[in-house]
């Protein structure tokens, strides 16, 4: 790695904010001998440009011996982030490769067929005469030979051990704060009718909480899957459905093999848990608690030097321990926030708790408050972070009853991206009721001027991994995870130094979170919390809330007044703000210090 190139590799014609100083600090961190550098850069600071400069420092093929690693990888867990990179004129030299199912075959009669179901994977010995023009194989060949190959984290991990994408000199991971969680998700073995092709022919034992029994079943299932896959391999031609089954079987065999081998390895640090809430005969998930070994194979063995970038890497040592890194060999570079704090205000409009047992009482109050916020922003687009589809449905119903349905837009699981695109393109000041859009969403300028956080985003305590960690007393980790999501959400509506966006805190559990996780807050976000005020809201009026729709305009100055203050999988046991499930805690005033503040840096 040649860090002397870091400034010339920066792709923009000039620096913005603290970018130049950030590059100096990153260079110094690598020059000090660190193999891994964490870069904590606030939303809007240009992390992708910093990432490109770092990747450009990788040794080139002609600079090292043939046996040594050269070039760089850029990877991110967010598909939308990779889309942004692909559309950025400053990052055109990043060669992007996606999974096969993102490309269609170009053979006559197959143009609607994904490449992972094309004739080349269905027919034994098929020799494609135009493979050199195949969009997937073409992109793969280009990416494998260019200086910087860009891909999603999922594809990057799946290609571990590949002869095409071998070890490189530098690996840059953007949006790296959730690396441990993503690794746990990718390493989870899901056993269900959707993931196990021969499910109906199996006898599924009772496995809930019994890892040994799960391992014995996995061992047996691996043999059954192998035999079924071998039967398909002897066929000279497969249907697209059979080809998909064969590939799924191969993935399943690999997943089961990894689990069984790791579980039987007495030296492995990985701890496994098994969820099967409906008992014998029902689906089950086998999950790793400690993904260090998985990350070692899929990430850390893939490069010489690593740069991990995020706005919300809140505790360096805890992050390092969670991903299997030695904190003493990792340096954190903090990039300051250069957006004026008055451009990103927080407002307290709390209406009570949004935990499951309090929701019936809180949601009607929250709906009325949102109508008042519509009046406060009559001609500006808004966003509500609903946390779950159950909350979204109930909130939309109450808002319709209050007479403001014409200003609402929402999405389901299947039309998420389509509805988001329509909302962004609309000129009317619609309010978008979103679910799980706290990250990787760029709403600069008039795309969105205000947003509501209607639920503290605590992790689901019915998840066995979450429950297990809380039973071990890892409350700091629990609060950090929620705070991280809140900070990410706050960054959706302020994307540049002269951009402005208002964020309204509607769940009183969020105030408690700000106390409990205070010591983990970046200084720039703590400044937002310290300036939080209670806005003056008008008397509720549906007519005024709809005043800006269909071309009508209202007085924009009215939107700025404030004064300082003195169950389905989306809606299960979704996080308890005060931890009643694991022991009650005394409710504290917002102005009191947390009685456990001195332990928040420990897991």
XYZ file of C-alpha atoms in Angstrom:
603
model
C 0.000 0.000 0.000
C 1.404 3.371 -1.038
C -0.291 5.993 1.144
C 1.665 8.785 -0.550
C -0.876 8.515 -3.374
C -3.912 9.174 -1.169
C -4.312 12.853 -2.125
C -3.843 12.379 -5.859
C -6.290 9.460 -5.744
C -9.036 11.624 -4.226
C -11.521 11.792 -7.128
C -13.166 15.199 -6.571
C -11.639 18.399 -8.029
C -11.664 20.035 -4.574
C -12.161 19.169 -0.932
C -15.335 19.759 1.054
C -15.599 20.170 4.797
C -12.958 18.135 6.636
C -12.061 15.781 3.779
C -8.457 16.930 3.342
C -7.710 16.616 7.064
C -9.432 13.223 7.106
C -7.101 11.985 4.367
C -4.100 13.223 6.365
C -5.301 11.378 9.443
C -6.045 8.183 7.504
C -2.612 8.293 5.879
C -0.945 8.771 9.263
C -2.902 5.856 10.740
C -1.737 3.446 8.035
C 1.801 4.842 8.130
C 1.909 4.056 11.846
C 1.683 0.374 10.971
C -2.026 -0.282 11.506
C -3.507 -2.961 9.267
C -7.056 -1.793 9.993
C -8.254 1.816 10.185
C -11.767 2.736 11.262
C -13.032 5.985 9.750
C -15.962 7.514 11.636
C -17.330 10.098 9.221
C -20.734 11.775 9.660
C -23.476 11.467 7.073
C -22.814 13.797 4.155
C -19.059 14.018 4.697
C -18.325 12.179 1.443
C -17.341 8.729 2.719
C -17.438 7.238 -0.771
C -14.864 9.764 -1.986
C -12.621 8.993 0.988
C -13.088 5.300 0.260
C -12.016 5.815 -3.365
C -8.860 7.659 -2.277
C -7.921 4.864 0.132
C -8.575 2.140 -2.457
C -6.391 4.031 -4.919
C -3.393 3.542 -2.621
C -3.386 -0.226 -3.179
C -0.294 -1.714 -4.764
C -0.716 -2.288 -8.492
C -0.102 -5.610 -10.212
C 3.089 -4.389 -11.885
C 4.465 -3.092 -8.558
C 4.574 -6.415 -6.673
C 5.662 -9.989 -7.237
C 3.112 -12.289 -8.949
C 2.528 -14.133 -5.681
C 1.699 -10.959 -3.744
C -1.708 -9.315 -3.421
C -2.448 -6.201 -5.466
C -5.393 -3.906 -6.289
C -8.405 -3.182 -4.076
C -11.967 -4.139 -3.205
C -14.750 -1.708 -2.368
C -17.732 -3.314 -0.681
C -20.859 -2.215 1.168
C -23.754 -4.149 2.723
C -26.268 -1.722 1.215
C -27.449 -2.388 -2.349
C -28.645 1.223 -2.571
C -25.167 2.432 -1.609
C -23.671 0.429 -4.489
C -26.323 1.944 -6.773
C -25.237 5.415 -5.643
C -21.605 4.571 -6.386
C -22.550 3.319 -9.840
C -24.345 6.579 -10.593
C -21.596 8.871 -9.291
C -19.525 10.413 -12.087
C -16.582 10.791 -9.692
C -16.473 7.031 -9.084
C -16.711 5.740 -12.632
C -13.431 3.840 -12.370
C -14.894 1.461 -9.781
C -15.788 -1.732 -11.672
C -19.075 -3.004 -10.282
C -20.055 -6.664 -10.223
C -23.351 -8.031 -8.883
C -24.754 -11.507 -8.342
C -25.912 -13.585 -11.311
C -29.587 -13.080 -10.544
C -29.179 -9.350 -11.282
C -28.394 -10.053 -14.954
C -30.532 -11.497 -17.758
C -29.323 -13.908 -20.401
C -28.933 -12.421 -23.912
C -29.550 -15.621 -25.909
C -32.587 -15.569 -28.224
C -35.648 -16.731 -26.331
C -33.894 -16.368 -22.964
C -33.827 -12.601 -22.539
C -36.198 -12.778 -19.560
C -34.154 -15.540 -17.907
C -31.760 -14.577 -15.087
C -28.200 -15.712 -15.742
C -28.342 -18.062 -12.745
C -31.070 -20.013 -14.597
C -29.734 -19.634 -18.152
C -28.864 -22.580 -20.473
C -25.209 -22.430 -19.384
C -26.222 -23.509 -15.881
C -29.119 -25.783 -16.940
C -27.449 -27.953 -19.571
C -24.486 -30.225 -18.941
C -21.476 -29.277 -21.056
C -23.255 -26.297 -22.620
C -20.839 -24.180 -24.644
C -22.167 -20.642 -24.946
C -20.899 -19.047 -28.130
C -21.528 -15.524 -26.868
C -20.357 -15.831 -23.272
C -17.858 -13.039 -23.949
C -20.857 -10.742 -24.402
C -22.837 -12.090 -21.453
C -23.499 -9.116 -19.129
C -22.626 -11.071 -15.986
C -19.451 -12.759 -17.206
C -18.373 -9.558 -18.918
C -18.762 -7.510 -15.708
C -17.049 -10.242 -13.704
C -14.078 -10.388 -16.071
C -13.697 -6.599 -16.032
C -14.003 -6.349 -12.245
C -11.522 -9.153 -11.672
C -8.898 -7.353 -13.750
C -9.442 -3.715 -12.739
C -7.683 -1.910 -9.904
C -10.860 -1.455 -7.846
C -13.646 -4.053 -7.890
C -16.883 -2.922 -6.255
C -19.576 -5.291 -4.963
C -22.074 -5.816 -2.182
C -20.845 -7.353 1.052
C -23.013 -10.413 0.371
C -21.294 -11.040 -2.984
C -17.893 -10.302 -1.465
C -18.417 -12.890 1.270
C -19.838 -15.451 -1.158
C -16.713 -15.218 -3.324
C -14.354 -16.113 -0.467
C -12.018 -18.791 -1.806
C -12.824 -17.863 -5.416
C -10.118 -18.189 -8.029
C -11.562 -15.115 -9.757
C -11.699 -12.741 -6.784
C -8.579 -13.561 -4.834
C -6.908 -11.742 -1.980
C -6.152 -8.081 -2.731
C -3.893 -5.489 -1.143
C -6.606 -3.149 0.182
C -10.216 -3.788 1.211
C -12.535 -0.856 1.872
C -15.856 -1.562 3.619
C -18.351 1.305 3.499
C -21.256 1.455 6.000
C -19.271 -1.004 8.113
C -20.993 -0.382 11.457
C -23.213 -3.466 11.098
C -20.471 -5.826 9.950
C -20.938 -8.253 12.860
C -24.719 -8.325 12.413
C -24.440 -8.860 8.660
C -21.981 -11.715 9.231
C -24.345 -13.315 11.741
C -27.187 -13.034 9.236
C -25.178 -14.527 6.352
C -23.909 -17.377 8.548
C -27.379 -18.232 9.879
C -28.743 -21.569 8.665
C -32.436 -21.161 7.890
C -34.361 -24.429 7.795
C -37.795 -23.920 6.258
C -39.916 -25.009 3.277
C -38.532 -22.031 1.335
C -34.878 -22.937 1.902
C -34.909 -26.757 2.040
C -36.210 -28.188 -1.268
C -37.082 -31.651 0.145
C -38.763 -30.232 3.263
C -41.996 -32.225 2.892
C -40.050 -35.513 2.889
C -38.195 -34.765 6.126
C -38.990 -35.497 9.736
C -38.089 -32.282 11.537
C -37.189 -32.955 15.173
C -37.717 -30.721 18.193
C -34.564 -28.530 18.211
C -35.461 -25.291 20.004
C -32.491 -24.396 22.199
C -30.816 -27.782 21.607
C -27.720 -27.149 19.481
C -26.476 -30.738 19.710
C -29.723 -32.096 18.287
C -29.635 -29.423 15.580
C -26.096 -30.476 14.653
C -27.127 -34.142 14.353
C -30.069 -33.182 12.164
C -27.867 -30.900 10.038
C -25.399 -33.746 9.533
C -28.170 -36.018 8.320
C -29.766 -33.315 6.170
C -26.425 -32.583 4.524
C -26.261 -36.184 3.312
C -29.853 -36.070 2.026
C -29.215 -32.783 0.202
C -26.012 -34.126 -1.329
C -27.805 -37.167 -2.724
C -30.571 -35.007 -4.176
C -28.026 -32.647 -5.739
C -26.118 -35.582 -7.259
C -29.356 -36.841 -8.829
C -29.778 -33.478 -10.528
C -26.166 -33.345 -11.677
C -26.529 -36.516 -13.762
C -29.339 -34.937 -15.767
C -28.200 -33.633 -19.157
C -30.683 -30.770 -19.110
C -32.509 -29.074 -16.257
C -35.501 -26.793 -16.184
C -34.933 -23.320 -14.703
C -36.676 -24.523 -11.546
C -34.401 -27.556 -11.279
C -31.331 -25.388 -11.829
C -32.468 -23.106 -9.012
C -33.034 -26.154 -6.789
C -29.563 -27.494 -7.560
C -27.957 -24.169 -6.646
C -30.023 -23.880 -3.453
C -28.983 -27.419 -2.489
C -25.328 -26.519 -2.983
C -25.739 -23.450 -0.770
C -27.566 -25.512 1.846
C -24.870 -28.188 1.855
C -22.220 -25.494 2.357
C -24.195 -23.787 5.163
C -24.851 -27.058 6.984
C -21.239 -28.143 6.581
C -19.965 -24.863 8.006
C -22.261 -25.113 11.027
C -21.502 -28.744 11.835
C -17.742 -28.345 11.389
C -17.608 -25.195 13.490
C -19.858 -26.601 16.222
C -17.716 -29.759 16.486
C -14.510 -27.698 16.636
C -13.711 -27.401 20.334
C -11.280 -24.550 19.657
C -13.859 -22.412 17.854
C -15.019 -19.280 19.671
C -18.375 -19.370 17.899
C -21.410 -19.943 20.095
C -24.528 -21.210 18.329
C -28.195 -20.826 19.290
C -31.292 -22.490 17.824
C -34.743 -20.934 17.425
C -37.744 -23.157 16.699
C -40.688 -21.469 18.435
C -43.335 -23.845 17.009
C -41.501 -27.036 17.929
C -41.278 -30.376 16.138
C -42.002 -30.306 12.419
C -41.700 -26.542 12.133
C -39.044 -24.222 10.643
C -35.903 -23.475 12.649
C -32.985 -21.056 12.515
C -29.472 -21.959 13.631
C -27.590 -18.749 14.428
C -23.983 -17.925 15.324
C -23.430 -15.626 18.290
C -19.804 -14.813 17.538
C -19.059 -14.417 13.827
C -15.298 -13.900 14.210
C -14.370 -17.175 12.516
C -16.821 -16.578 9.673
C -15.476 -13.058 9.175
C -11.901 -14.329 9.250
C -12.605 -16.533 6.231
C -14.906 -14.200 4.298
C -13.313 -10.802 5.027
C -10.054 -10.624 6.993
C -8.229 -13.185 4.845
C -9.187 -11.256 1.702
C -6.771 -8.333 2.072
C -3.587 -6.903 3.577
C -4.965 -3.548 4.693
C -8.521 -2.585 5.619
C -10.416 0.682 5.897
C -13.840 0.450 7.544
C -16.023 3.540 7.155
C -19.228 4.522 8.937
C -20.972 7.431 10.631
C -22.002 5.265 13.566
C -19.084 3.172 14.767
C -19.863 4.206 18.329
C -17.394 2.246 20.463
C -14.120 1.226 18.861
C -13.141 -1.533 21.281
C -16.613 -3.085 21.359
C -16.803 -3.009 17.556
C -13.391 -4.655 17.224
C -14.257 -7.411 19.687
C -17.514 -8.066 17.845
C -15.777 -8.647 14.495
C -12.703 -10.497 15.746
C -10.129 -7.697 15.594
C -7.502 -6.826 18.184
C -8.337 -3.247 19.282
C -4.668 -2.516 19.955
C -3.908 -3.012 16.253
C -6.756 -0.821 15.034
C -6.880 2.984 14.901
C -9.987 5.147 14.843
C -9.974 8.290 12.706
C -12.718 10.732 13.676
C -13.921 13.073 10.945
C -15.655 16.153 12.409
C -19.158 17.158 11.392
C -19.078 20.366 9.338
C -22.851 20.807 8.956
C -24.141 23.584 11.269
C -25.984 22.052 14.209
C -28.816 24.566 13.770
C -29.461 23.041 10.315
C -30.207 19.618 11.831
C -32.435 20.324 14.845
C -34.131 17.735 17.053
C -37.561 18.410 18.534
C -39.268 16.736 21.460
C -42.891 15.910 20.542
C -43.066 12.781 22.700
C -46.525 11.371 23.268
C -45.705 8.372 25.480
C -44.105 4.997 24.946
C -44.449 2.968 21.771
C -43.705 -0.400 23.380
C -46.325 -3.021 22.610
C -48.199 -2.692 25.896
C -48.465 1.128 25.613
C -49.069 1.406 21.880
C -52.863 1.488 21.939
C -52.751 4.579 24.109
C -49.868 6.316 22.312
C -50.663 5.882 18.613
C -53.849 8.029 18.583
C -51.920 10.852 20.286
C -49.035 10.412 17.861
C -51.401 10.606 14.879
C -52.827 13.920 16.103
C -49.295 15.264 16.594
C -48.335 14.246 13.055
C -51.326 16.188 11.686
C -50.054 19.231 13.600
C -46.592 18.689 12.104
C -48.191 18.574 8.654
C -49.651 21.986 9.467
C -46.231 23.167 10.589
C -44.764 21.988 7.265
C -47.715 22.513 4.887
C -45.710 22.569 1.670
C -42.742 20.360 2.579
C -42.335 16.625 2.147
C -42.038 14.552 5.308
C -41.064 11.046 6.350
C -42.233 8.930 9.290
C -39.949 6.115 10.445
C -42.654 3.641 11.501
C -40.280 0.847 12.645
C -42.741 -1.926 11.693
C -45.567 -2.588 9.250
C -47.960 -3.114 12.160
C -47.286 0.428 13.398
C -47.458 1.759 9.839
C -50.908 0.221 9.289
C -52.366 1.527 12.536
C -50.878 4.977 12.128
C -52.179 5.286 8.576
C -55.665 4.252 9.731
C -55.708 6.917 12.457
C -54.382 9.601 10.101
C -57.084 8.790 7.552
C -59.699 9.060 10.276
C -58.297 12.515 11.074
C -58.917 13.585 7.478
C -55.370 13.780 6.071
C -55.305 10.581 4.011
C -54.802 12.517 0.786
C -51.343 13.584 1.915
C -50.155 10.081 2.832
C -48.079 7.561 0.940
C -46.922 4.192 2.264
C -45.286 1.017 0.980
C -45.464 -2.707 1.540
C -42.770 -5.349 1.442
C -43.165 -5.915 -2.289
C -43.465 -2.327 -3.571
C -40.960 -0.651 -1.252
C -38.593 0.764 -3.873
C -41.356 1.604 -6.347
C -43.366 3.644 -3.836
C -40.209 5.378 -2.607
C -39.346 6.412 -6.176
C -42.873 7.732 -6.779
C -42.793 9.726 -3.532
C -39.410 11.243 -4.353
C -40.613 12.231 -7.826
C -43.863 13.841 -6.651
C -44.050 17.627 -6.290
C -46.857 17.545 -3.707
C -45.721 17.593 -0.055
C -46.706 14.000 0.684
C -45.892 12.330 3.985
C -44.197 8.964 3.438
C -44.858 6.272 6.059
C -41.718 4.148 5.830
C -40.470 0.930 7.420
C -36.765 0.160 7.868
C -35.478 3.122 5.862
C -33.203 4.545 8.534
C -30.072 3.820 6.474
C -28.754 4.355 2.931
C -31.446 6.864 1.938
C -30.374 10.225 0.493
C -33.100 12.869 0.860
C -31.199 16.045 0.113
C -32.934 19.385 -0.223
C -36.632 19.476 -1.030
C -36.842 15.686 -1.323
C -37.607 15.785 2.420
C -37.480 18.610 4.957
C -38.844 16.896 8.074
C -39.143 13.463 9.616
C -40.623 11.728 12.653
C -38.992 9.008 14.746
C -42.079 7.302 16.123
C -40.474 4.274 17.808
C -37.196 3.706 19.625
C -35.500 1.112 17.374
C -34.535 -1.413 20.024
C -33.625 -4.892 18.821
C -36.235 -7.626 19.138
C -35.781 -9.291 22.535
C -37.516 -12.440 21.275
C -34.516 -13.045 19.007
C -32.419 -15.678 20.756
C -29.163 -13.847 20.094
C -30.495 -10.634 21.608
C -31.997 -12.470 24.584
C -28.775 -14.399 25.170
C -26.664 -11.238 25.209
C -29.020 -9.474 27.584
C -29.003 -12.456 29.904
C -25.225 -11.996 29.955
C -25.701 -8.335 30.902
C -24.650 -6.819 27.571
C -26.952 -3.823 27.940
C -24.384 -1.390 26.561
C -24.395 -3.313 23.285
C -28.219 -3.215 23.256
C -28.412 0.557 23.721
C -25.591 1.213 21.251
C -27.430 -0.745 18.571
C -30.543 1.399 19.016
C -28.577 4.654 19.171
C -26.752 3.726 16.004
C -30.047 3.365 14.130
C -31.327 6.684 15.487
C -28.193 8.531 14.357
C -28.444 6.922 10.929
C -32.089 7.989 10.671
C -31.303 11.579 11.661
C -28.861 11.781 8.763
C -31.447 11.044 6.065
C -32.714 14.640 5.695
C -29.527 16.723 6.052
C -27.046 15.852 3.317
C -24.888 18.946 2.781
C -23.650 21.957 4.778
C -26.416 24.247 3.491
C -29.160 21.611 3.646
C -31.740 21.814 6.451
C -33.960 19.137 7.960
C -36.125 18.843 11.078
C -36.301 15.616 13.094
C -39.143 15.073 15.578
C -38.745 12.588 18.434
C -42.182 11.121 19.231
C -41.434 8.113 21.494
C -40.523 8.940 25.107
C -38.338 5.826 25.129
C -35.967 7.716 22.840
C -35.341 10.274 25.596
C -34.396 7.424 27.900
C -32.106 6.008 25.216
C -30.307 9.352 24.904
C -29.558 9.201 28.629
C -28.469 5.589 28.727
C -26.186 5.777 25.690
C -24.879 9.291 26.285
C -21.243 8.262 26.612
C -21.366 6.498 23.234
C -22.670 9.512 21.311
C -20.356 11.222 18.843
C -19.798 14.791 19.996
C -21.613 16.231 16.984
C -24.756 14.201 17.736
C -24.611 15.030 21.449
C -24.727 18.686 20.384
C -28.006 17.980 18.557
C -29.470 16.276 21.612
C -28.387 19.129 23.892
C -30.191 21.655 21.666
C -33.412 19.647 21.471
C -36.471 21.844 21.982
C -40.243 21.555 22.132
C -41.946 23.163 19.125
C -45.049 25.292 19.281
C -47.732 23.359 17.401
C -51.012 24.790 16.057
C -54.505 23.647 16.935
C -55.213 20.541 14.900
C -56.801 21.199 11.497
C -56.994 18.718 8.641
C -57.707 21.559 6.210
C -54.488 23.345 7.146
C -52.560 20.061 7.016
C -53.655 19.625 3.389
C -53.137 23.260 2.392
C -50.020 22.569 0.321
C -51.470 19.716 -1.717
C -52.482 20.012 -5.394
C -50.471 23.157 -5.947
C -51.885 25.119 -3.011
C -49.242 27.002 -1.047
C -49.168 28.143 2.542
C -47.010 30.595 4.443
C -43.658 28.780 4.832
C -42.595 30.909 7.774
C -45.199 29.184 9.932
C -43.171 25.973 9.717
C -40.163 27.317 11.588
C -41.410 28.604 14.961
C -40.264 26.875 18.160
C -39.218 27.667 21.682
C -36.715 25.920 23.988
C -38.144 23.298 26.295
C -37.772 23.268 30.008
C -47.381 -8.932 15.637
C -45.891 -10.542 13.027
C -42.185 -10.641 12.345
C -42.334 -6.873 12.122
C -44.143 -6.397 15.388
C -43.264 -9.098 17.867
C -41.699 -8.535 21.285
C -39.709 -5.793 19.624
C -37.435 -4.377 22.255
C -38.233 -3.139 25.732
C -37.035 0.375 26.440
C -36.597 -0.226 30.150
C -35.836 -3.926 30.049
C -38.869 -5.189 32.007
C -38.263 -8.639 30.615
C -34.886 -8.792 32.350
C -35.557 -6.751 35.454
C -37.170 -3.412 36.188
C -35.252 -0.165 36.137
C -36.048 3.107 37.871
C -37.353 5.777 35.496
C -35.133 8.852 35.581
C -35.629 12.492 34.687
C -34.112 13.596 31.369
C -31.804 15.945 33.290
C -30.448 13.289 35.649
C -27.312 11.370 34.781
C -27.663 7.649 34.197
C -26.812 5.618 37.268
C -25.023 3.158 34.960
C -23.318 5.688 32.714
C -19.883 4.594 33.912
C -20.341 1.087 32.510
C -21.764 1.930 29.094
C -18.369 1.392 27.426
C -18.291 -2.235 28.499
C -20.116 -5.214 27.021
